[in-house]
Coordinates of N, CA, C and O in Angstrom, one line a residue:
F1 N 0.7 -0.9 0.2 CA -0.4 -0.4 0.3 C 1.1 1.1 -0.1 O 2.3 1.5 0.5
S2 N -0.1 2.2 -0.3 CA 0.9 3.7 -0.8 C 1.0 4.1 0.2 O -0.3 4.4 1.7
S3 N 1.8 5.5 1.2 CA 2.5 5.6 1.9 C 0.2 6.9 2.7 O 0.5 7.3 3.1
S4 N 0.3 7.2 0.9 CA -0.9 8.3 1.0 C -2.7 7.7 1.6 O -3.3 8.1 1.9
F5 N -2.7 5.9 2.2 CA -3.3 5.4 1.8 C -2.3 5.0 3.7 O -4.2 3.9 4.3
S6 N -2.6 5.7 4.2 CA -1.9 5.1 5.7 C -3.3 5.8 6.8 O -3.7 6.6 6.8
S7 N -3.1 4.5 7.7 CA -4.1 4.9 9.0 C -3.9 6.8 9.7 O -4.8 6.9 10.2
S8 N -2.6 7.3 9.5 CA -2.4 7.5 10.6 C -3.4 9.2 10.0 O -3.2 10.5 10.2
S9 N -3.0 9.3 8.7 CA -3.8 10.9 7.8 C -5.3 11.3 7.6 O -6.0 9.7 7.3
S10 N -5.8 12.2 7.6 CA -7.3 12.1 7.9 C -7.5 12.2 6.6 O -6.9 11.6 5.6
P11 N -9.0 11.1 6.3 CA -10.1 11.4 5.9 C -9.8 12.4 4.8 O -9.2 12.0 3.9
T12 N -9.3 13.9 5.0 CA -9.3 14.5 4.1 C -8.1 15.4 3.5 O -7.9 15.8 2.8
S13 N -7.3 15.0 4.5 CA -6.0 15.5 4.1 C -4.9 14.8 2.8 O -4.5 15.6 2.7
R14 N -5.7 13.8 2.5 CA -4.3 13.0 1.2 C -5.2 13.9 0.0 O -4.3 13.9 -0.8
F15 N -6.3 14.8 0.3 CA -6.5 15.2 -1.3 C -6.4 17.1 -1.1 O -7.0 17.0 -1.9
Q16 N -5.9 17.2 0.3 CA -5.5 18.5 0.5 C -4.4 19.1 -0.3 O -3.5 18.5 -0.9
G17 N -4.8 20.2 -1.3 CA -3.2 20.1 -1.6 C -3.0 19.6 -3.4 O -1.8 20.3 -4.1
T18 N -4.0 18.9 -3.8 CA -4.0 18.4 -5.5 C -5.0 19.5 -5.8 O -5.3 20.2 -5.8
K19 N -4.6 19.3 -7.0 CA -4.7 20.0 -7.8 C -6.1 20.2 -8.7 O -7.7 20.3 -9.4
K20 N -6.2 18.6 -9.8 CA -7.4 17.7 -9.2 C -8.3 17.2 -8.7 O -8.4 16.4 -8.1
K21 N -9.6 17.9 -8.3 CA -10.7 16.8 -7.5 C -11.2 16.0 -8.5 O -11.5 15.1 -8.9
L22 N -11.6 14.9 -7.2 CA -12.7 13.6 -7.6 C -13.3 13.8 -7.9 O -13.5 12.7 -8.9
F23 N -14.7 14.5 -7.3 CA -16.2 14.7 -8.1 C -15.9 16.7 -8.3 O -15.5 16.8 -7.2
E24 N -17.0 17.2 -8.8 CA -17.0 18.4 -9.6 C -18.4 18.6 -8.4 O -18.3 19.4 -7.7
K25 N -19.1 17.8 -8.5 CA -20.9 17.7 -7.8 C -21.0 16.5 -7.1 O -20.7 15.1 -8.3
I26 N -21.9 16.6 -6.6 CA -22.4 15.0 -6.1 C -23.9 14.3 -5.3 O -24.4 15.6 -5.1
L27 N -24.1 14.2 -5.5 CA -25.9 13.9 -5.3 C -25.6 12.7 -4.0 O -24.8 12.2 -3.6
I28 N -26.2 13.8 -3.5 CA -26.9 12.6 -1.7 C -28.7 12.3 -1.7 O -29.6 13.4 -2.2
A29 N -28.7 11.0 -1.7 CA -29.8 10.4 -1.8 C -30.1 9.6 -0.7 O -30.0 8.4 0.1
N30 N -30.3 11.0 0.7 CA -30.1 11.0 1.9 C -30.8 11.9 2.5 O -30.8 13.2 1.7
R31 N -31.0 12.1 3.6 CA -32.1 13.7 4.2 C -31.1 12.6 6.1 O -30.3 12.3 6.7
G32 N -31.6 14.1 6.6 CA -31.3 14.0 7.8 C -29.9 14.4 8.3 O -29.4 15.4 7.4
E33 N -29.8 14.4 8.9 CA -28.3 14.7 9.8 C -27.3 14.0 8.9 O -25.8 14.5 9.0
I34 N -27.8 13.1 8.2 CA -26.2 12.2 7.4 C -26.5 13.2 6.5 O -25.4 13.5 5.6
A35 N -27.5 13.4 5.7 CA -27.6 14.1 4.3 C -26.1 15.3 4.4 O -25.5 16.2 3.5
C36 N -27.0 16.0 6.2 CA -25.9 17.3 6.5 C -24.9 17.6 6.4 O -23.9 18.5 5.9
R37 N -24.2 16.2 7.2 CA -22.9 16.1 7.5 C -22.2 16.2 5.7 O -21.1 16.5 5.7
V38 N -22.7 15.4 5.2 CA -22.3 14.8 3.7 C -21.7 15.9 2.8 O -20.5 16.7 2.1
I39 N -23.1 16.7 3.3 CA -23.8 18.5 2.3 C -21.7 19.1 3.2 O -21.2 19.9 2.2
R40 N -21.4 19.3 4.5 CA -21.0 20.1 4.7 C -19.3 20.1 4.5 O -18.2 19.9 4.2
T41 N -19.1 18.0 4.3 CA -18.0 18.2 3.9 C -17.4 18.0 2.6 O -16.1 18.6 1.9
A42 N -18.6 17.6 1.5 CA -18.2 17.8 0.6 C -17.6 19.7 0.1 O -16.8 19.8 -1.0
K43 N -18.3 20.5 1.0 CA -18.1 21.5 0.5 C -16.8 22.1 1.2 O -16.5 23.2 0.9
N44 N -16.5 21.4 2.3 CA -15.1 21.9 2.6 C -14.1 21.3 1.6 O -12.6 22.2 1.6
L45 N -14.5 20.4 0.5 CA -13.4 20.4 -0.2 C -13.9 20.8 -1.9 O -12.6 20.1 -2.5
G46 N -14.6 21.8 -1.5 CA -14.5 22.2 -2.9 C -16.3 21.2 -4.1 O -16.1 21.5 -5.2
I47 N -16.3 20.8 -3.5 CA -17.3 19.7 -4.0 C -19.0 20.6 -4.3 O -18.8 20.7 -2.9
Q48 N -19.1 20.1 -5.6 CA -21.0 21.2 -5.3 C -22.0 19.8 -4.6 O -21.2 19.0 -4.6
T49 N -22.9 20.5 -4.0 CA -23.7 19.4 -4.0 C -25.8 19.5 -4.0 O -25.9 20.1 -4.5
V50 N -26.4 18.3 -4.9 CA -27.6 17.8 -4.8 C -28.3 17.8 -4.5 O -28.1 15.8 -3.3
A51 N -29.0 17.6 -3.1 CA -30.1 17.3 -2.3 C -31.2 16.3 -2.8 O -31.9 17.4 -4.0
L52 N -31.8 15.5 -2.6 CA -33.3 15.5 -3.2 C -34.3 15.3 -1.4 O -33.3 15.4 -0.4
Y53 N -35.4 15.9 -2.1 CA -36.5 15.9 -1.2 C -37.5 15.3 -1.2 O -38.1 15.6 -2.8
S54 N -38.1 15.4 -0.3 CA -39.6 14.5 -0.7 C -41.1 16.0 -0.4 O -40.6 16.7 0.0
D55 N -41.6 15.4 -0.3 CA -42.9 16.1 -0.7 C -43.1 16.5 1.2 O -43.4 17.2 1.5
V56 N -43.2 15.4 1.9 CA -43.2 15.5 3.6 C -42.6 16.4 3.7 O -42.0 17.3 5.0
D57 N -40.5 15.9 3.1 CA -39.4 17.3 3.5 C -39.2 18.8 3.9 O -39.2 19.8 4.0
G58 N -39.9 18.0 1.6 CA -40.1 20.3 1.3 C -38.7 20.8 1.0 O -38.1 20.5 1.1
P59 N -38.8 21.6 0.2 CA -37.7 22.1 -0.5 C -36.7 23.4 1.1 O -35.7 23.8 1.2
Q60 N -37.6 22.9 1.8 CA -37.6 24.1 2.4 C -36.4 23.1 4.3 O -36.3 23.3 5.1
S61 N -36.7 21.8 4.3 CA -35.5 21.2 5.0 C -34.5 21.1 5.3 O -33.6 21.7 3.6
L62 N -33.3 21.6 6.3 CA -32.7 22.3 6.5 C -31.0 21.4 4.9 O -31.0 22.4 4.8
H63 N -31.4 20.6 4.9 CA -30.8 18.9 4.2 C -30.1 20.4 3.1 O -29.4 20.1 1.9
A64 N -32.1 19.9 2.1 CA -32.0 20.6 0.8 C -31.4 22.7 0.8 O -31.5 22.8 0.0
K65 N -31.9 23.0 2.2 CA -31.0 24.4 1.9 C -30.1 24.7 2.1 O -29.5 25.5 1.9
M66 N -29.1 23.7 2.8 CA -28.1 22.9 2.8 C -27.0 23.6 1.7 O -25.9 23.7 1.6
A67 N -27.9 22.5 -0.1 CA -27.4 21.9 -0.9 C -26.7 23.3 -1.4 O -27.7 24.4 -1.8
D68 N -25.7 23.0 -3.1 CA -26.0 24.0 -3.8 C -27.5 23.9 -4.4 O -27.5 25.3 -5.0
E69 N -27.8 22.5 -5.5 CA -28.7 22.6 -5.4 C -30.1 21.4 -5.0 O -29.3 20.9 -4.1
A70 N -31.7 21.3 -5.1 CA -32.3 20.8 -5.0 C -33.0 20.1 -5.3 O -33.2 20.7 -5.9
V71 N -33.5 18.7 -5.2 CA -34.1 17.8 -6.5 C -35.4 17.9 -5.6 O -35.2 16.8 -4.7
Q72 N -36.4 17.4 -6.0 CA -37.7 17.9 -5.2 C -38.0 15.5 -5.6 O -37.8 14.9 -7.3
I73 N -37.9 14.2 -5.3 CA -38.4 13.1 -6.2 C -39.2 13.1 -4.8 O -39.6 12.5 -4.0
G74 N -40.2 11.9 -6.2 CA -41.3 10.8 -5.5 C -42.3 12.3 -5.3 O -42.1 13.4 -5.4
S75 N -43.7 11.8 -4.6 CA -44.9 12.2 -4.6 C -45.7 12.1 -3.5 O -46.3 12.3 -3.5
G76 N -45.3 11.2 -3.0 CA -45.8 10.1 -1.2 C -44.6 10.4 -0.2 O -44.2 11.2 0.0
P77 N -46.1 10.4 1.1 CA -44.9 10.3 1.8 C -44.0 9.5 2.5 O -44.0 10.1 3.2
S78 N -44.1 7.9 2.3 CA -43.3 7.6 2.2 C -42.6 7.6 1.6 O -42.4 7.3 0.8
P79 N -40.8 7.0 2.2 CA -39.5 6.5 1.8 C -39.3 5.9 0.2 O -39.8 5.4 -0.7
S80 N -40.8 4.8 0.6 CA -41.3 4.2 -0.8 C -41.7 5.2 -1.7 O -41.7 3.7 -3.4
E81 N -42.3 5.6 -1.9 CA -42.5 6.5 -2.8 C -41.5 7.8 -3.5 O -42.2 8.4 -4.2
S82 N -40.8 8.0 -2.7 CA -39.4 9.4 -2.6 C -38.1 8.4 -2.6 O -38.0 7.8 -3.9
Y83 N -37.8 8.7 -2.1 CA -36.1 8.3 -1.5 C -35.9 7.3 -2.0 O -34.8 6.4 -2.2
L84 N -36.2 5.8 -2.1 CA -36.8 5.0 -2.3 C -36.7 4.5 -3.6 O -36.4 3.1 -3.5
R85 N -36.6 6.0 -4.4 CA -36.9 4.8 -6.3 C -35.8 5.3 -6.5 O -35.2 6.4 -7.0
G86 N -35.1 4.3 -6.8 CA -34.0 4.5 -6.2 C -33.5 4.3 -8.6 O -32.7 5.3 -8.8
N87 N -35.0 4.0 -9.5 CA -34.6 4.4 -10.7 C -34.9 6.2 -11.2 O -34.2 6.5 -12.1
E88 N -35.4 6.4 -10.6 CA -35.7 8.2 -10.2 C -34.3 8.5 -9.5 O -34.0 10.1 -10.7
V89 N -33.8 7.8 -8.6 CA -32.5 8.8 -8.1 C -31.6 8.8 -9.1 O -30.9 9.8 -9.6
L90 N -31.4 7.6 -10.1 CA -30.5 7.8 -11.0 C -30.9 8.6 -12.3 O -30.2 8.9 -12.9
E91 N -32.4 8.3 -13.4 CA -32.2 10.0 -13.8 C -32.7 10.9 -13.1 O -31.3 11.5 -14.1
I92 N -32.0 11.2 -12.0 CA -31.4 12.7 -11.2 C -29.9 12.7 -11.4 O -29.9 13.8 -11.8
A93 N -29.7 11.6 -10.4 CA -28.5 11.5 -10.1 C -27.7 11.7 -12.5 O -26.7 12.6 -12.9

C-alpha cells in the first residue's frame, strides 16, 4: 500500500493540496443529519452538492437548503414513494 493510504492520515488530508478534485458535484440520496454531514464535508472539499427532498420534507428542509441544488423526488409520504425509488434517483443523477 502507498503511504497516502496510511491510517494516520485524516480522510481529507490526502486530498488537500491536489489540483484536481475527484468529483465536481455529488448527489446526496439521503436526508437529515447524515445528508447535512455529507454536504458540509463536500463543501469543505470544494465539491458542489445536490440534495433530494420528498413532499413530506419539502424544499425548506435543512439538507435541501444547505445543498447547492435541491431536487424533489417522488410524490408520496413514505420513503418507498420517494427516496427509495432507485430508478428515479439514477435519472436525477
